Backbone as JSON, one array per atom type, in Angstrom:
{
  "sequence": "MNITAEICVIPMGVGVSVSRYIAACQPILENAGLNPTAHAYGTNVEGEWDDVFAAFKQCHQTIHDLGAPRVFTTIKLGSRSDRDQSNQDKVDSLRQQAD",
  "N": [[0.85, -1.17, 0.0], [0.65, 2.14, -0.93], [1.6, 5.11, 0.72], [1.28, 8.46, 2.02], [3.08, 10.35, 4.34], [3.82, 12.0, 7.46], [6.47, 12.72, 9.6], [7.54, 13.59, 12.82], [10.15, 13.95, 14.82], [11.28, 14.12, 18.08], [13.97, 14.66, 19.95], [14.7, 14.12, 23.36], [16.05, 15.41, 26.38], [18.49, 16.33, 25.54], [19.22, 18.95, 25.41], [18.63, 22.32, 24.18], [19.0, 22.83, 21.38], [18.27, 20.79, 18.69], [18.85, 20.17, 16.12], [20.99, 18.7, 14.95], [20.35, 16.09, 15.52], [17.89, 15.73, 14.23], [18.73, 16.19, 11.61], [20.16, 13.88, 11.12], [18.28, 12.05, 10.36], [17.51, 12.67, 7.77], [19.24, 11.56, 5.62], [18.58, 8.87, 5.98], [15.87, 8.71, 5.27], [16.07, 9.59, 2.62], [17.76, 7.6, 1.49], [16.03, 5.48, 1.66], [14.39, 6.02, -0.4], [12.17, 7.73, -0.18], [11.45, 10.29, -0.94], [11.81, 12.7, 0.77], [10.56, 15.7, 2.28], [11.51, 18.22, 4.12], [10.17, 20.34, 6.64], [9.29, 23.1, 8.8], [8.3, 21.85, 11.14], [8.54, 19.07, 10.94], [8.79, 16.25, 8.65], [7.75, 15.38, 5.43], [6.95, 12.42, 3.68], [6.77, 9.87, 1.11], [5.73, 6.66, 0.03], [5.94, 3.03, -0.05], [4.13, 1.28, 2.46], [5.6, -0.53, 4.26], [8.25, 0.22, 3.72], [8.25, 2.92, 4.47], [7.66, 2.76, 7.25], [9.79, 1.2, 8.14], [11.93, 2.94, 7.69], [11.18, 5.04, 9.39], [11.41, 3.75, 11.87], [14.16, 3.32, 11.86], [15.09, 5.98, 11.92], [14.17, 6.81, 14.46], [15.6, 5.02, 16.14], [18.23, 5.76, 15.46], [18.46, 8.32, 16.54], [18.37, 7.74, 19.26], [20.78, 6.3, 19.31], [22.56, 8.36, 18.88], [22.65, 9.51, 21.32], [20.39, 10.53, 22.61], [18.38, 10.22, 25.38], [15.65, 9.94, 25.51], [13.06, 9.71, 23.09], [10.54, 11.24, 21.28], [8.13, 10.6, 19.01], [5.95, 11.61, 16.48], [3.53, 10.58, 14.12], [1.82, 11.03, 11.12], [-0.41, 9.77, 8.7], [-1.63, 8.95, 5.44], [-3.66, 7.44, 2.91], [-4.72, 6.53, -0.4], [-7.18, 4.84, -2.27], [-8.42, 5.21, -4.62], [-6.91, 6.53, -6.54], [-3.55, 7.3, -7.67], [-1.55, 9.56, -5.83], [0.74, 12.07, -5.23], [2.72, 13.81, -2.75], [3.48, 16.23, -3.87], [1.48, 16.55, -5.8], [-0.67, 17.15, -4.13], [0.1, 19.61, -3.03], [0.25, 21.15, -5.37], [-2.45, 21.11, -6.17], [-3.66, 22.51, -4.09], [-2.46, 25.03, -4.43], [-3.49, 25.73, -6.93], [-6.16, 26.11, -6.3], [-5.98, 28.34, -4.75], [-5.37, 30.33, -6.5]],
  "CA": [[0.0, 0.0, 0.0], [1.39, 3.39, -1.0], [1.1, 6.1, 1.66], [1.99, 9.69, 2.29], [3.19, 10.42, 5.8], [4.63, 13.04, 8.08], [7.11, 12.31, 10.84], [8.15, 14.62, 13.64], [10.93, 13.26, 15.83], [11.74, 15.09, 19.06], [14.9, 14.13, 20.95], [14.5, 14.72, 24.68], [17.18, 15.25, 27.28], [19.74, 16.63, 24.82], [19.41, 20.39, 25.35], [17.68, 23.12, 23.42], [19.19, 22.65, 19.94], [18.14, 19.38, 18.31], [18.98, 20.07, 14.66], [21.91, 17.64, 14.51], [19.62, 14.82, 15.64], [16.91, 15.7, 13.15], [19.47, 16.09, 10.35], [20.6, 12.49, 10.95], [17.2, 11.28, 9.75], [17.35, 13.01, 6.35], [19.81, 10.54, 4.72], [17.85, 7.6, 6.14], [14.66, 8.83, 4.45], [16.5, 9.67, 1.22], [18.25, 6.28, 1.07], [14.86, 4.59, 1.54], [13.65, 6.41, -1.61], [10.86, 8.23, 0.25], [11.23, 11.67, -1.41], [11.5, 13.51, 1.95], [10.49, 17.15, 2.22], [11.55, 18.74, 5.49], [9.57, 21.64, 6.89], [9.64, 23.63, 10.12], [7.88, 21.0, 12.26], [8.51, 17.67, 10.56], [9.21, 15.87, 7.31], [6.77, 14.62, 4.66], [7.52, 11.37, 2.84], [5.81, 9.05, 0.38], [6.29, 5.38, -0.36], [5.23, 1.84, 0.39], [3.92, 1.2, 3.91], [6.7, -1.18, 4.97], [9.46, 1.03, 3.54], [8.09, 4.12, 5.29], [7.77, 2.44, 8.67], [11.16, 0.74, 8.42], [12.76, 4.14, 7.77], [10.8, 5.74, 10.62], [12.03, 3.02, 12.98], [15.6, 3.58, 11.81], [15.27, 7.35, 12.4], [13.94, 6.8, 15.91], [16.74, 4.33, 16.76], [19.44, 6.55, 15.22], [18.5, 9.42, 17.5], [18.83, 7.12, 20.5], [22.2, 5.96, 19.15], [23.32, 9.61, 18.98], [22.74, 9.91, 22.72], [19.15, 11.02, 23.2], [17.83, 9.19, 26.26], [14.23, 9.77, 25.19], [12.66, 10.19, 21.76], [9.1, 11.33, 21.11], [7.87, 10.64, 17.58], [4.56, 11.62, 16.02], [3.39, 10.18, 12.73], [0.51, 11.16, 10.47], [-0.34, 9.13, 7.4], [-2.85, 8.83, 4.66], [-3.57, 6.64, 1.69], [-5.87, 6.61, -1.31], [-7.37, 3.64, -3.07], [-9.08, 5.57, -5.87], [-5.93, 6.97, -7.54], [-2.23, 7.65, -7.15], [-1.39, 10.99, -5.56], [1.97, 12.37, -4.52], [2.68, 15.01, -1.93], [3.53, 17.39, -4.76], [0.13, 16.7, -6.37], [-1.51, 17.81, -3.12], [0.53, 21.02, -2.96], [-0.16, 21.79, -6.62], [-3.91, 21.28, -6.13], [-3.92, 23.61, -3.15], [-2.04, 26.3, -5.05], [-4.44, 26.04, -8.0], [-7.38, 26.6, -5.67], [-5.71, 29.67, -4.18], [-5.24, 31.32, -7.61]],
  "C": [[0.89, 1.24, 0.0], [0.75, 4.41, -0.06], [1.89, 7.38, 1.56], [1.99, 9.84, 3.8], [4.02, 11.61, 6.21], [5.2, 12.46, 9.37], [7.7, 13.54, 11.52], [8.83, 13.9, 14.8], [11.51, 14.3, 16.78], [12.67, 14.39, 20.06], [14.69, 14.85, 22.27], [15.72, 14.44, 25.55], [18.52, 15.56, 26.64], [20.01, 18.14, 24.73], [18.41, 21.04, 24.41], [17.79, 22.86, 21.92], [19.16, 21.16, 19.6], [18.39, 19.15, 16.82], [19.92, 18.96, 14.21], [21.24, 16.27, 14.58], [18.62, 14.67, 14.49], [17.6, 15.51, 11.8], [19.94, 14.66, 10.09], [19.53, 11.62, 10.3], [17.09, 11.52, 8.24], [17.97, 11.96, 5.42], [19.11, 9.19, 4.83], [16.62, 7.62, 5.24], [15.0, 8.89, 2.97], [16.93, 8.3, 0.7], [17.13, 5.26, 0.94], [14.02, 4.93, 0.32], [12.3, 7.02, -1.33], [10.58, 9.68, -0.15], [10.91, 12.61, -0.24], [11.5, 15.01, 1.65], [10.41, 17.66, 3.65], [10.84, 20.09, 5.54], [9.82, 21.99, 8.35], [9.32, 22.68, 11.28], [7.75, 19.54, 11.89], [9.02, 17.45, 9.16], [8.1, 15.05, 6.67], [7.52, 13.61, 3.8], [6.39, 10.68, 2.08], [6.48, 7.76, -0.05], [5.42, 4.23, 0.11], [5.23, 1.76, 1.91], [5.14, 0.65, 4.65], [7.99, -0.39, 4.87], [9.42, 2.27, 4.42], [8.31, 3.79, 6.76], [9.13, 1.89, 9.05], [12.09, 1.95, 8.55], [12.45, 4.94, 9.03], [11.44, 5.07, 11.84], [13.53, 3.3, 13.03], [15.92, 5.01, 12.28], [15.18, 7.4, 13.92], [15.14, 6.18, 16.62], [18.02, 5.13, 16.61], [19.56, 7.69, 16.22], [18.86, 8.9, 18.89], [20.33, 6.84, 20.43], [23.1, 7.19, 19.24], [23.35, 10.16, 20.4], [21.48, 10.45, 23.35], [18.56, 9.93, 24.09], [16.34, 8.93, 26.04], [13.98, 10.34, 23.8], [11.15, 10.12, 21.68], [8.84, 11.53, 19.62], [6.37, 10.67, 17.32], [4.55, 11.32, 14.53], [1.96, 10.43, 12.29], [0.63, 10.46, 9.13], [-1.7, 9.08, 6.73], [-2.6, 7.98, 3.43], [-4.83, 6.86, 0.86], [-5.97, 5.3, -2.07], [-7.97, 3.96, -4.43], [-8.11, 6.05, -6.95], [-4.59, 7.21, -6.86], [-2.17, 9.15, -6.93], [-0.13, 11.19, -4.75], [1.77, 13.58, -3.61], [2.69, 16.26, -2.8], [2.18, 17.62, -5.44], [-0.78, 17.46, -5.41], [-1.18, 19.3, -3.03], [0.08, 21.77, -4.21], [-1.66, 22.07, -6.64], [-4.29, 22.44, -5.21], [-3.59, 24.95, -3.76], [-2.99, 26.71, -6.17], [-5.72, 26.62, -7.42], [-7.21, 28.01, -5.14], [-5.63, 30.73, -5.26], [-6.55, 31.85, -8.07]]
}
């Protein structure tokens, strides 16, 4: 099943700046072929269910491996059975409506 998803990983117990921890997830998502798009409060991805969740698990574990004693991860996901739709399709549709 193809899904679009958003992940927000929050390292806890590592101080105020967490960018180095979050940045460690970007290559994981890229190497999984999930077309990641980072934004201010998370990252959007798209791909097959198992690939997405395997990459999310690897991100979560990597942040622990970097020294975060606690990690809080939120995930949102959606799927369609009526047609294929990418994250970019969604953005394009929204922009067309705004014009």
